CSV table of C-alpha atoms in Angstrom, one decimal:
chain,number,residue,atom,x,y,z
D,652,MET,CA,-22.9,1.3,-12.6
D,653,SER,CA,-24.0,-1.3,-10.4
D,654,GLU,CA,-22.5,-3.6,-7.8
D,655,THR,CA,-22.2,-6.7,-8.8
D,656,ALA,CA,-21.0,-10.0,-7.4
D,657,GLY,CA,-19.5,-7.4,-4.3
D,658,THR,CA,-17.9,-5.7,-6.6
D,659,PRO,CA,-18.2,-1.7,-5.7
D,660,ALA,CA,-19.6,0.5,-8.4
D,661,GLN,CA,-17.4,2.8,-11.0
D,662,LYS,CA,-16.0,5.2,-9.6
D,663,ALA,CA,-16.8,9.2,-11.3
D,664,GLU,CA,-14.0,9.3,-14.6
D,665,VAL,CA,-10.4,11.6,-14.2
D,666,THR,CA,-8.3,12.9,-16.3
D,667,TYR,CA,-5.2,11.4,-16.9
D,668,ASP,CA,-3.4,14.1,-15.4
D,669,ASP,CA,-5.2,13.8,-12.1
D,670,PHE,CA,-3.6,10.2,-12.2
D,671,ALA,CA,-0.2,11.5,-13.1
D,672,ARG,CA,-0.7,13.5,-9.9
D,673,LEU,CA,0.0,10.4,-7.9
D,674,ASP,CA,3.6,8.8,-6.9
D,675,ILE,CA,2.6,5.0,-7.4
D,676,ARG,CA,6.3,3.3,-6.6
D,677,VAL,CA,7.5,-0.5,-5.9
D,678,GLY,CA,9.0,-1.3,-2.4
D,679,ARG,CA,10.4,-4.0,-0.1
D,680,ILE,CA,9.0,-4.8,3.1
D,681,VAL,CA,12.1,-4.8,4.6
D,682,GLU,CA,9.9,-4.7,8.9
D,683,VAL,CA,6.7,-5.6,9.9
D,684,GLN,CA,5.5,-4.6,13.5
D,685,PRO,CA,2.2,-5.9,15.3
D,686,PHE,CA,0.0,-2.8,15.6
D,687,PRO,CA,-2.4,-3.3,18.8
D,688,ARG,CA,-4.1,-0.3,19.2
D,689,ALA,CA,-5.1,0.0,15.4
D,690,ARG,CA,-9.3,-0.6,15.2
D,691,ASN,CA,-8.9,-2.9,12.8
D,692,PRO,CA,-6.1,-5.4,12.6
D,693,SER,CA,-3.1,-4.2,11.1
D,694,TYR,CA,0.9,-4.5,11.3
D,695,LYS,CA,3.2,-1.1,10.9
D,696,VAL,CA,4.9,-2.2,8.2
D,697,ALA,CA,8.5,-0.7,6.8
D,698,VAL,CA,9.3,-0.3,2.9
D,699,ASP,CA,11.7,0.1,1.3
D,700,LEU,CA,11.6,3.0,-1.9
D,701,GLY,CA,15.4,3.0,-3.0
D,702,ASP,CA,16.2,6.6,-3.2
D,703,LEU,CA,13.4,7.6,-1.6
D,704,GLY,CA,13.8,6.2,1.8
D,705,ILE,CA,12.2,3.9,3.9
D,706,ARG,CA,8.6,4.7,5.0
D,707,TRP,CA,5.8,3.1,6.9
D,708,SER,CA,2.3,2.1,6.8
D,709,SER,CA,-0.4,1.2,8.8
D,710,ALA,CA,-1.5,-1.7,7.0
D,711,GLN,CA,-4.8,-4.4,7.2
D,712,ILE,CA,-2.5,-6.9,6.2
D,713,THR,CA,-2.9,-9.5,8.8
D,714,SER,CA,-4.0,-12.5,6.6
D,715,TYR,CA,-0.2,-12.7,5.7
D,716,ALA,CA,2.2,-14.0,8.2
D,717,SER,CA,4.1,-11.2,9.3
D,718,ASP,CA,7.3,-12.9,8.7
D,719,ALA,CA,6.1,-14.3,5.2
D,720,LEU,CA,5.8,-10.3,4.2
D,721,VAL,CA,9.1,-9.4,4.7
D,722,GLY,CA,11.3,-9.5,1.4
D,723,THR,CA,8.3,-9.1,-0.5
D,724,GLN,CA,7.9,-6.1,-3.8
D,725,VAL,CA,4.9,-4.2,-2.8
D,726,VAL,CA,3.0,-1.9,-5.0
D,727,CYS,CA,2.5,2.3,-3.4
D,728,ILE,CA,1.5,5.6,-3.8
D,729,ALA,CA,4.5,7.5,-1.9
D,730,ASN,CA,2.9,11.4,-2.1
D,731,PHE,CA,0.2,10.9,-0.3
D,732,PRO,CA,0.3,13.4,3.0
D,733,PRO,CA,1.5,11.0,6.1
D,734,ARG,CA,-1.6,10.4,8.5
D,735,ASN,CA,-1.8,9.6,11.7
D,736,ILE,CA,-4.1,5.8,12.5
D,737,ALA,CA,-3.8,5.6,16.5
D,738,GLY,CA,-0.8,7.7,17.3
D,739,PHE,CA,1.2,6.3,14.1
D,740,GLN,CA,1.6,8.5,11.0
D,741,SER,CA,1.3,6.2,8.1
D,742,GLN,CA,3.2,8.0,5.5
D,743,VAL,CA,3.0,5.5,2.1
D,744,LEU,CA,0.1,3.4,1.0
D,745,ILE,CA,0.7,-0.1,0.3
D,746,LEU,CA,-2.1,-0.8,-2.4
D,747,GLY,CA,-4.5,-4.2,-2.1
D,748,ALA,CA,-7.7,-5.7,-3.4
D,749,GLN,CA,-10.2,-7.9,-1.1
D,750,ASP,CA,-10.1,-11.6,-2.3
D,751,ALA,CA,-13.6,-13.1,-2.2
D,752,ALA,CA,-13.0,-14.2,1.4
D,753,GLY,CA,-12.7,-10.6,2.2
D,754,ASN,CA,-8.5,-10.4,3.1
D,755,VAL,CA,-6.4,-7.8,1.2
D,756,ILE,CA,-4.2,-9.2,-1.4
D,757,LEU,CA,-1.2,-7.2,-2.1
D,758,LEU,CA,-0.8,-6.0,-5.1
D,759,SER,CA,3.2,-6.9,-6.7
D,760,PRO,CA,4.6,-6.1,-9.7
D,761,ARG,CA,5.2,-10.3,-11.6
D,762,SER,CA,9.3,-9.7,-12.0
D,763,GLU,CA,11.8,-8.0,-9.4
D,764,VAL,CA,12.6,-4.4,-10.4
D,765,ALA,CA,14.5,-1.6,-9.0
D,766,LEU,CA,13.0,0.0,-5.2
D,767,GLY,CA,11.5,2.2,-6.0
D,768,GLN,CA,10.5,2.4,-9.7
D,769,VAL,CA,7.3,4.7,-10.7
D,770,VAL,CA,4.4,2.3,-11.6
D,771,PHE,CA,2.8,4.3,-15.0
């Protein structure tokens, strides 16, 4: 498929088993710190994933004020291996999508759900 209105082309098909290997969970942002060493503007973000504990992420979500993020429920991939980003171990991937202005908009449940809840 071709790109239209800035939307990337569709990726190749995957099987349900490919999707099922992802551990997608709901967490709550509990702490946000500046991350000046990151190549792109980012925060260090602590996410409470319930029984999985608190995991840290490098997240390019600086269109949000750091204090406004605390308490927000987010959707994360919890089973990627840690990734070293400018000397920081990013342990979880917080999911988002870009708006028309290029800002990352966080993916969140529409209603409150238990921390660590599996997304399917």
